[in-house]
Short mmCIF file of C-alpha atoms in Angstrom, two decimals:
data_model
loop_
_atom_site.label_atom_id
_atom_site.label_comp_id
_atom_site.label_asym_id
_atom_site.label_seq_id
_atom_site.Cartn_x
_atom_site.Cartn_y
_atom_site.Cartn_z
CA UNK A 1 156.83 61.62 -14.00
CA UNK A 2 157.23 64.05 -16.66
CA UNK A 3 154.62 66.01 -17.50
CA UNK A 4 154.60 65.96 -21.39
CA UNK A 5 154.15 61.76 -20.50
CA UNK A 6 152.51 62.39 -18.13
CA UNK A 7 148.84 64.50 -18.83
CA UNK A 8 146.44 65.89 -21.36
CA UNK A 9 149.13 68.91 -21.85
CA UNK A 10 150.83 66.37 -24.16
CA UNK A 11 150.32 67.95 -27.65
CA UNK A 12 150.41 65.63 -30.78
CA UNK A 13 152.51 65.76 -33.08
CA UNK A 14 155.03 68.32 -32.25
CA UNK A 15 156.62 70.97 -34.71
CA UNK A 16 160.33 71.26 -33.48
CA UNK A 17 162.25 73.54 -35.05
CA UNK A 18 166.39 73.99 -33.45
CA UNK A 19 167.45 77.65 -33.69
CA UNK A 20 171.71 77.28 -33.51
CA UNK A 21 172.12 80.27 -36.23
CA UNK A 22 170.55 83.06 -34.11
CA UNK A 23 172.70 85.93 -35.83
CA UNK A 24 173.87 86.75 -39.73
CA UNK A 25 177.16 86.76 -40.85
CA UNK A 26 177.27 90.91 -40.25
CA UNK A 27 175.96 90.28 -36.23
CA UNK A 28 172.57 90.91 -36.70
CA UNK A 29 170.01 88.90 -35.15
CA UNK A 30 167.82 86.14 -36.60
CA UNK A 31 164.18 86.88 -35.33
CA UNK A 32 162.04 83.69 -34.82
CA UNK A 33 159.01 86.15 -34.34
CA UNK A 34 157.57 85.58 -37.63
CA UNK A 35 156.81 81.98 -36.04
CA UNK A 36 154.67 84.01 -33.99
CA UNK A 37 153.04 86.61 -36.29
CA UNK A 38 153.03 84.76 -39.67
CA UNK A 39 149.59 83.78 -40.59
CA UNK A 40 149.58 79.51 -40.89
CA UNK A 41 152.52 78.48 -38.57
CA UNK A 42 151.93 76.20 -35.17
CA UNK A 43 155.33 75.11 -33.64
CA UNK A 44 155.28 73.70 -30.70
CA UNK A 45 159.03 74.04 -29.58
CA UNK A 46 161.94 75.74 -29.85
CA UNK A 47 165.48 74.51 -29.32
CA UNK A 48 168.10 77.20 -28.93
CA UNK A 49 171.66 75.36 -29.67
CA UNK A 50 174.09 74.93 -28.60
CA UNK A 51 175.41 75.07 -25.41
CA UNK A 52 179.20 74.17 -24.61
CA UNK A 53 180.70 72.76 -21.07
CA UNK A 54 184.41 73.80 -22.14
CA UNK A 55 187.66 73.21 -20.02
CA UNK A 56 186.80 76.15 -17.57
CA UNK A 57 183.57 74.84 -15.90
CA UNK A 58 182.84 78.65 -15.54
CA UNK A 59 183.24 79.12 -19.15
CA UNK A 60 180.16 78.28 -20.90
CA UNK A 61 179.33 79.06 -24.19
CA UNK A 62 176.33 79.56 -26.63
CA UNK A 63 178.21 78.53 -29.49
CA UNK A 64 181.19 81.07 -29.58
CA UNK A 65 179.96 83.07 -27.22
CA UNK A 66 178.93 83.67 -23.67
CA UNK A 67 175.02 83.15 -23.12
CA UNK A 68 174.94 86.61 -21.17
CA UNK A 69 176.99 88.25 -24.41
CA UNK A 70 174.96 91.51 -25.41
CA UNK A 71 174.92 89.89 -28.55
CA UNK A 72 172.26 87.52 -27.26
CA UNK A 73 170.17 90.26 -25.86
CA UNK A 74 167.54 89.97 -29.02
CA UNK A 75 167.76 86.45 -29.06
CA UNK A 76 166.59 86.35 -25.54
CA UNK A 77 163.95 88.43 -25.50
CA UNK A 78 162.73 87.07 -28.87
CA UNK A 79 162.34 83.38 -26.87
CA UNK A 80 160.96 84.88 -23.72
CA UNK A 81 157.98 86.68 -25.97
CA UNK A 82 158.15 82.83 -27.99
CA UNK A 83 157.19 81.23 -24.24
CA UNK A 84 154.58 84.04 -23.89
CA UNK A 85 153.10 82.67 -27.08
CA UNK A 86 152.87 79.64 -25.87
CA UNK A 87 155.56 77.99 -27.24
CA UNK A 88 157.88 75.84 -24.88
CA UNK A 89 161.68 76.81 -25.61
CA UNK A 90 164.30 74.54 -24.35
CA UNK A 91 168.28 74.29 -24.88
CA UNK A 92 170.12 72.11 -26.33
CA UNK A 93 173.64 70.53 -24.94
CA UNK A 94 176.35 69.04 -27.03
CA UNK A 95 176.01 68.23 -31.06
CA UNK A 96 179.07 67.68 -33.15
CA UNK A 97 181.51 70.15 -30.99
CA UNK A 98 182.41 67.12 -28.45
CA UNK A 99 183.11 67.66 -24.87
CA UNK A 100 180.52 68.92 -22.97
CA UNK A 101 179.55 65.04 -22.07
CA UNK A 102 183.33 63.85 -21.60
CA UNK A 103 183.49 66.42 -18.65
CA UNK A 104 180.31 65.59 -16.97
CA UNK A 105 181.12 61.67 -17.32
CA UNK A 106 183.60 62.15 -14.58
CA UNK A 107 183.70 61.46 -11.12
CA UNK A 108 181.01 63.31 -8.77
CA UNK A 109 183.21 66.25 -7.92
CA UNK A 110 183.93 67.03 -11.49
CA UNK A 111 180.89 66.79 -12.47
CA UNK A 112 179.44 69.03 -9.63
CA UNK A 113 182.21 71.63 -11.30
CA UNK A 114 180.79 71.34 -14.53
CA UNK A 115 177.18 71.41 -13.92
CA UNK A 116 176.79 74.08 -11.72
CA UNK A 117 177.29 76.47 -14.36
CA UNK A 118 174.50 74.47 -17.04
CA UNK A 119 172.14 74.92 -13.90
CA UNK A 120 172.26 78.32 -13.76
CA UNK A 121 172.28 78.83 -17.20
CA UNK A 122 168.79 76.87 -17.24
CA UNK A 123 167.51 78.73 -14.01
CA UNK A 124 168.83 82.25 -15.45
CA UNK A 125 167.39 81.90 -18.75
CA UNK A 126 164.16 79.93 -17.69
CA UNK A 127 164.63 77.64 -20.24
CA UNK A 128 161.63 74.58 -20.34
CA UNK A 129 163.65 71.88 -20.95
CA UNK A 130 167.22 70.70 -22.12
CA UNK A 131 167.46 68.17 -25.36
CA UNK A 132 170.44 66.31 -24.84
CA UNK A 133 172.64 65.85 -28.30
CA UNK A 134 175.17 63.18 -27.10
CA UNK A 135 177.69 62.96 -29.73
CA UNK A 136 180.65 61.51 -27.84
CA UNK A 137 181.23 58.22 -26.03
CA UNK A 138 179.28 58.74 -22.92
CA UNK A 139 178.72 55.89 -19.89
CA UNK A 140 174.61 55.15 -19.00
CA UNK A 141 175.66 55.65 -15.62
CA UNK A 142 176.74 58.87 -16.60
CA UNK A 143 173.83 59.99 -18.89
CA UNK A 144 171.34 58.11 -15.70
CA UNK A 145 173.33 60.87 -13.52
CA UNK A 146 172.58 63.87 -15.55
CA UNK A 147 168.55 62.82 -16.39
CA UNK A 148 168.35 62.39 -12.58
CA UNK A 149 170.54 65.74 -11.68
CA UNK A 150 168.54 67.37 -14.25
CA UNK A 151 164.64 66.29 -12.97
CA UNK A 152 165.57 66.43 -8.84
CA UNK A 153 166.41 70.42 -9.94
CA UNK A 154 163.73 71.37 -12.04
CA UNK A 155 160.76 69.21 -11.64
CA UNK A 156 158.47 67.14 -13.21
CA UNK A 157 157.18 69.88 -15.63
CA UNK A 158 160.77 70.19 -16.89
CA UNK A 159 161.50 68.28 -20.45
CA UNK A 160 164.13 65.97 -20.89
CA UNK A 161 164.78 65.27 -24.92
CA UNK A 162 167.99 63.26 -26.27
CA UNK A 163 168.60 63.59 -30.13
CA UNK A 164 169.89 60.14 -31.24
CA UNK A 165 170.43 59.25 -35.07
CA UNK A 166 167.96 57.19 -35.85
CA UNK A 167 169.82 54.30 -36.66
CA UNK A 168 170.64 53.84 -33.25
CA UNK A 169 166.95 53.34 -31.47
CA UNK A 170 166.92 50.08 -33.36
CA UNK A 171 171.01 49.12 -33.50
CA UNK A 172 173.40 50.21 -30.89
CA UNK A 173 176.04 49.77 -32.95
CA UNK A 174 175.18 52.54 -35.36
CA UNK A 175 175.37 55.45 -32.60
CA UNK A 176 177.12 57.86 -32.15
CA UNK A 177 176.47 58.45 -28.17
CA UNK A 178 178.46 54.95 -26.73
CA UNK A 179 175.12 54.19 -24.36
CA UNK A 180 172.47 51.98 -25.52
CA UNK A 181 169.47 54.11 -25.96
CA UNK A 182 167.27 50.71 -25.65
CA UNK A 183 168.68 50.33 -22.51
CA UNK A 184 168.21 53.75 -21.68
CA UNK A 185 164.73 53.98 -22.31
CA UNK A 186 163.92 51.09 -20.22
CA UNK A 187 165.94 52.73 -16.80
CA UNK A 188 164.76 56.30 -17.57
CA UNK A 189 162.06 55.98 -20.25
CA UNK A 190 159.26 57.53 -17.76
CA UNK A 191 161.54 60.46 -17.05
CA UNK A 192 162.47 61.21 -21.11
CA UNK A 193 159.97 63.19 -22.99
CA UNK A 194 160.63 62.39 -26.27
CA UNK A 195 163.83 61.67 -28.58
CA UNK A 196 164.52 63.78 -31.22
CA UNK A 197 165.70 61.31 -33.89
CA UNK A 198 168.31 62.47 -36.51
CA UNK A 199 167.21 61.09 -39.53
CA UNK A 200 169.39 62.20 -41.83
CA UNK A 201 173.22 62.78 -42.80
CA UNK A 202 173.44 58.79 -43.65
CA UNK A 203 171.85 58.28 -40.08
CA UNK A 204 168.15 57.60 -41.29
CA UNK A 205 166.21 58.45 -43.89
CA UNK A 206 163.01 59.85 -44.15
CA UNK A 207 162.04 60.01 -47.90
CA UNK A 208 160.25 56.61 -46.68
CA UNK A 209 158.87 55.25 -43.68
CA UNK A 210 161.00 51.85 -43.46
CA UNK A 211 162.84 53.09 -39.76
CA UNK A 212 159.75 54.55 -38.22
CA UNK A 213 158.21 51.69 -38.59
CA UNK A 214 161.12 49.61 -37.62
CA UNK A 215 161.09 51.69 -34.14
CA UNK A 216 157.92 51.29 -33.17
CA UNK A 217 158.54 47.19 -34.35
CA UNK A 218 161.22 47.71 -31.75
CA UNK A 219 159.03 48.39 -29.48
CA UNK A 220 159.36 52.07 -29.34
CA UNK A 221 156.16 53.78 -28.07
CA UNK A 222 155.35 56.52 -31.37
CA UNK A 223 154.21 59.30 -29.47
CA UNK A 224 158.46 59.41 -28.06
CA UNK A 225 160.18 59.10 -31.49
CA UNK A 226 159.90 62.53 -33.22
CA UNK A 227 160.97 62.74 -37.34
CA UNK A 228 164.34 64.70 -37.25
CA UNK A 229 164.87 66.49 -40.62
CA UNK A 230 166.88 68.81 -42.58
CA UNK A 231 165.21 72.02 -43.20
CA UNK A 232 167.30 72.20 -46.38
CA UNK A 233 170.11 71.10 -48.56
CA UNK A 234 172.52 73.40 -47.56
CA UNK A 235 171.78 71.83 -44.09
CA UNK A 236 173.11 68.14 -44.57
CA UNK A 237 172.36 65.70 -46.93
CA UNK A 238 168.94 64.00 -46.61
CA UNK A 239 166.59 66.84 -47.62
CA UNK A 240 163.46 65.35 -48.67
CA UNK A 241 161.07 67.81 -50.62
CA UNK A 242 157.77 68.65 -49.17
CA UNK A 243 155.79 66.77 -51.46
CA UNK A 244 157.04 63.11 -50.66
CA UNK A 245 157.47 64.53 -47.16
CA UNK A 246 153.39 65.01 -47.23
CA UNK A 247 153.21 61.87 -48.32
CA UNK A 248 155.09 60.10 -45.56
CA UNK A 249 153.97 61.92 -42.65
CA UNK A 250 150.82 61.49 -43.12
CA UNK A 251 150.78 57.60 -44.23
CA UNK A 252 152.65 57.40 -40.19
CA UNK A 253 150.05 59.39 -38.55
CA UNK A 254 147.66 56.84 -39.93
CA UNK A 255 149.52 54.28 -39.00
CA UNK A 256 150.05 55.55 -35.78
CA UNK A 257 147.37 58.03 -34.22
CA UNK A 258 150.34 59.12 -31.84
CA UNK A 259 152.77 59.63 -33.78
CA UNK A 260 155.39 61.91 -32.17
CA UNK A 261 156.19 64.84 -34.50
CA UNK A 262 158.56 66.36 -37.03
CA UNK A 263 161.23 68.52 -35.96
CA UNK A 264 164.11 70.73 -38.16
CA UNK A 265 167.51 71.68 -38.10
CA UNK A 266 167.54 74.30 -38.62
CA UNK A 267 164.93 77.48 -38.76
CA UNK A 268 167.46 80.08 -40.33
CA UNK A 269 167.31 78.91 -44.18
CA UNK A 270 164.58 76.33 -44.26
CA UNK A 271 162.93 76.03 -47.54
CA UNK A 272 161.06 77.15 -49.54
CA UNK A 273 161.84 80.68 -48.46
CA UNK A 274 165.55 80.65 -47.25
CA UNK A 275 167.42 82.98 -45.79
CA UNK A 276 164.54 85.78 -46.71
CA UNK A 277 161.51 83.70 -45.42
CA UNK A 278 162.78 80.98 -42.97
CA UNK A 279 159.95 80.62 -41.15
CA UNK A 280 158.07 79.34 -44.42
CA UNK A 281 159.34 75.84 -43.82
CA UNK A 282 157.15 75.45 -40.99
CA UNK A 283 154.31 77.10 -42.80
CA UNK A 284 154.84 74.13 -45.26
CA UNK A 285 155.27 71.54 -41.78
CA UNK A 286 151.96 72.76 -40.41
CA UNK A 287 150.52 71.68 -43.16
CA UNK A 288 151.83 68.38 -42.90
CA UNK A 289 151.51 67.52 -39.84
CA UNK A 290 147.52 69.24 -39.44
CA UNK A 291 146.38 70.67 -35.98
CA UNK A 292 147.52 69.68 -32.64
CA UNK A 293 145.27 67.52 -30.68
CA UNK A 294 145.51 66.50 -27.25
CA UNK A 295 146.72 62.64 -26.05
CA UNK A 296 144.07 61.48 -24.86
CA UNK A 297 143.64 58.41 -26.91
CA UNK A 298 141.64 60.71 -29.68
CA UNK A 299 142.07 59.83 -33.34
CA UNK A 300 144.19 62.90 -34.82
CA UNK A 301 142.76 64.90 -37.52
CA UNK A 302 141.88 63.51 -40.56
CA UNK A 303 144.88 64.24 -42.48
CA UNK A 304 144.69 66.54 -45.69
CA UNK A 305 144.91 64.59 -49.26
CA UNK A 306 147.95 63.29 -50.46
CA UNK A 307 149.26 65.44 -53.52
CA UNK A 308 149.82 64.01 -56.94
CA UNK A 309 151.67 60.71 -56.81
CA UNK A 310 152.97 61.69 -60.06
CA UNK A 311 154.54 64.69 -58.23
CA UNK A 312 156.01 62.21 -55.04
CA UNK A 313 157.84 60.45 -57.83
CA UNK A 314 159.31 63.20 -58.81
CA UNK A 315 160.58 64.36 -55.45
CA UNK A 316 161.44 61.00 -54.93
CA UNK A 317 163.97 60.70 -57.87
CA UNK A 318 165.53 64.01 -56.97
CA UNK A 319 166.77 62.12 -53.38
CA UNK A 320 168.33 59.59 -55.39
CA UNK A 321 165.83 57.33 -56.46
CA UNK A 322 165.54 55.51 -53.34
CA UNK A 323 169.06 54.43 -53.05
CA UNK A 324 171.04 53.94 -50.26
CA UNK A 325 172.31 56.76 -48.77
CA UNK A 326 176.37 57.07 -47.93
CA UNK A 327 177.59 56.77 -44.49
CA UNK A 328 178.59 60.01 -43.44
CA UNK A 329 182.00 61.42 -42.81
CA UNK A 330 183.05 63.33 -39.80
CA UNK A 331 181.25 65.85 -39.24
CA UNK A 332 182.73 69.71 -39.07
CA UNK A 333 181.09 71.98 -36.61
CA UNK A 334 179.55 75.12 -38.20
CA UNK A 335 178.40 78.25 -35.30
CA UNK A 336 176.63 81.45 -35.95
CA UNK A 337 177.82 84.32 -37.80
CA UNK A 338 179.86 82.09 -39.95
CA UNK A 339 180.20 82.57 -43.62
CA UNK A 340 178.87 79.32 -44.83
CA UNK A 341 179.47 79.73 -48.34
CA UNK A 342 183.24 80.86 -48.15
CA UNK A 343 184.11 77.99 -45.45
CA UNK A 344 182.37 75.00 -47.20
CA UNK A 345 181.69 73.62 -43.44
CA UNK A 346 178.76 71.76 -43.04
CA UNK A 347 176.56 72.61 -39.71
CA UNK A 348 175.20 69.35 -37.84
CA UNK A 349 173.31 69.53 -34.35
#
């Protein structure tokens, strides 16, 4: 049994926050330590992305690069003192760059290739857990094999995420992973800590609380299905402004005294402070979500009072009025130390 399902060390709701854009477009490093100093701020977890199975099994990447290149030397050290802190930081495999899952949906001996080096990776780094962002047609026998692989190695205090869109934990056919996650949860559910829903880029939307709602109608337990959003516009379309946000989040968690959390891709720009003051976005999500509490069947905190509905209006109309949102396109993959503004490529976990 995994032991975020599994005992009172099960903190509700999570504040996820994915860290793919560790470095600036001149090489410098992104610190995530003002999540740790800032006055205000209580994430929960950390998800350094993203890691790459490519061709050569024994060439794994961290985005571009090796995960031992010096470049990565801050970056490390930054998540060990993060763990220190108390936050659990975990990595995450896959995301728009597809491959990584086509390789390890082979036969055994292939896949014993291109594990190995994803093993020691984990092991090396001492990561907490792996999230599992399966963007590609992948079998359940081969996503079964990899959860099992993945738990006999590292133990029941190891976590095991997957980041579906959110469209498909109520219709398989709107998925981007080929497995049905349904399905999956029944074989494996007691195993999986949590999903990571994407709801966002046409994939689920979160300026109401329609698909939560349908999940847990699904019969989707709430403390597993986590609020995936965009930190900001620049990172997909989506973005839904803190106000309405407030609003929404907080009308679930009385709804649903478990429910599962918020999470953002990415930390890097998130609003309101961008690119200067990142880690103000979850400054804003702590105040959202209110103080963890332990599952134990206690009532979360009372949450704080809804702003102006005057003001949620507003926010609202900025998203497009409630409208259906388009259906994405494909989706380009954007890595660190790219210049976002000259390339016009949109990043996607």
């Amino acid at each position: 049994m995994d032991l975020e399902s599994s005992n009172s060390s099960l903190l509700l709701p999570r504040l996820i926050l994915y860290y793919q854009t560790t470095h600036n477009p001149d090489g410098t490093p992104i610190s995530v330590l003002p999540l740790l100093t800032k006055p205000g701020i209580r994430v929960t977890h950390l998800i350094v992305a993203a890691i790459h199975i490519n061709e050569d099994p024994d060439a794994l990447t961290l985005n571009d690069h090796s995960p031992s290149d010096p470049r990565y030397v801050t970056t490390w050290a930054e998540l060990r003192i993060a763990q220190a802190s108390g936050i659990r930081v975990m990595g995450m495999l896959g995301g728009a760059a597809k491959g990584s899952y086509a390789r390890l949906d082979r036969d055994q001996a292939t896949f014993e290739r291109y594990y190995a080096p994803l093993h020691e990776l984990i092991r090396e780094r001492g990561l907490d857990g792996l999230d599992l962002d399966v963007e590609e047609h992948m079998s359940i026998a081969g996503i079964i094999r990899l959860i099992d692989r993945l738990r006999a190695n590292f133990g029941s205090g190891f976590l095991i995420t997957l980041a579906p869109v959110a469209t498909a934990l109520v219709d398989e056919r709107r998925n981007l992973s080929g497995f049905d996650y349904q399905a999956l949860e029944v074989a494996k559910g007691d195993q999986i800590a949590w999903y990571n829903a994407q709801f966002y880029n046409g994939w689920g939307d979160a300026s109401n609380p329609v698909l939560y709602e349908m999940c847990v109608a699904c019969g989707w337990k709430p403390e597993k299905i986590v609020v995936g959003l965009v930190t900001t516009p620049e990172n997909g379309f989506g973005y839904v402004h803190f106000g309405l946000l407030r609003h929404n989040v907080q009308l679930l968690q009385r709804q649903f005294p478990t429910f599962g959390g918020v999470m953002g891709w990415e930390y890097f720009n998130g609003e309101p402070g961008g690119r200067e003051r990142p880690w103000e976005w979850a400054r804003e999500m702590t105040t959202i979500v209110g103080p963890s509490h332990a599952d134990t069947g206690v009532q979360a905190a009372a949450p704080r009072p809804v702003e102006n509905p005057s003001t949620i209006e507003a926010d609202h109309e900025e998203e497009g009025g409630g409208q259906p949102p388009p259906l994405p396109g494909d989706f380009a993959y954007y890595s660190d130390g790219s210049d976002r503004e000259s390339s016009g490529i949109r990043k996607h976990p």
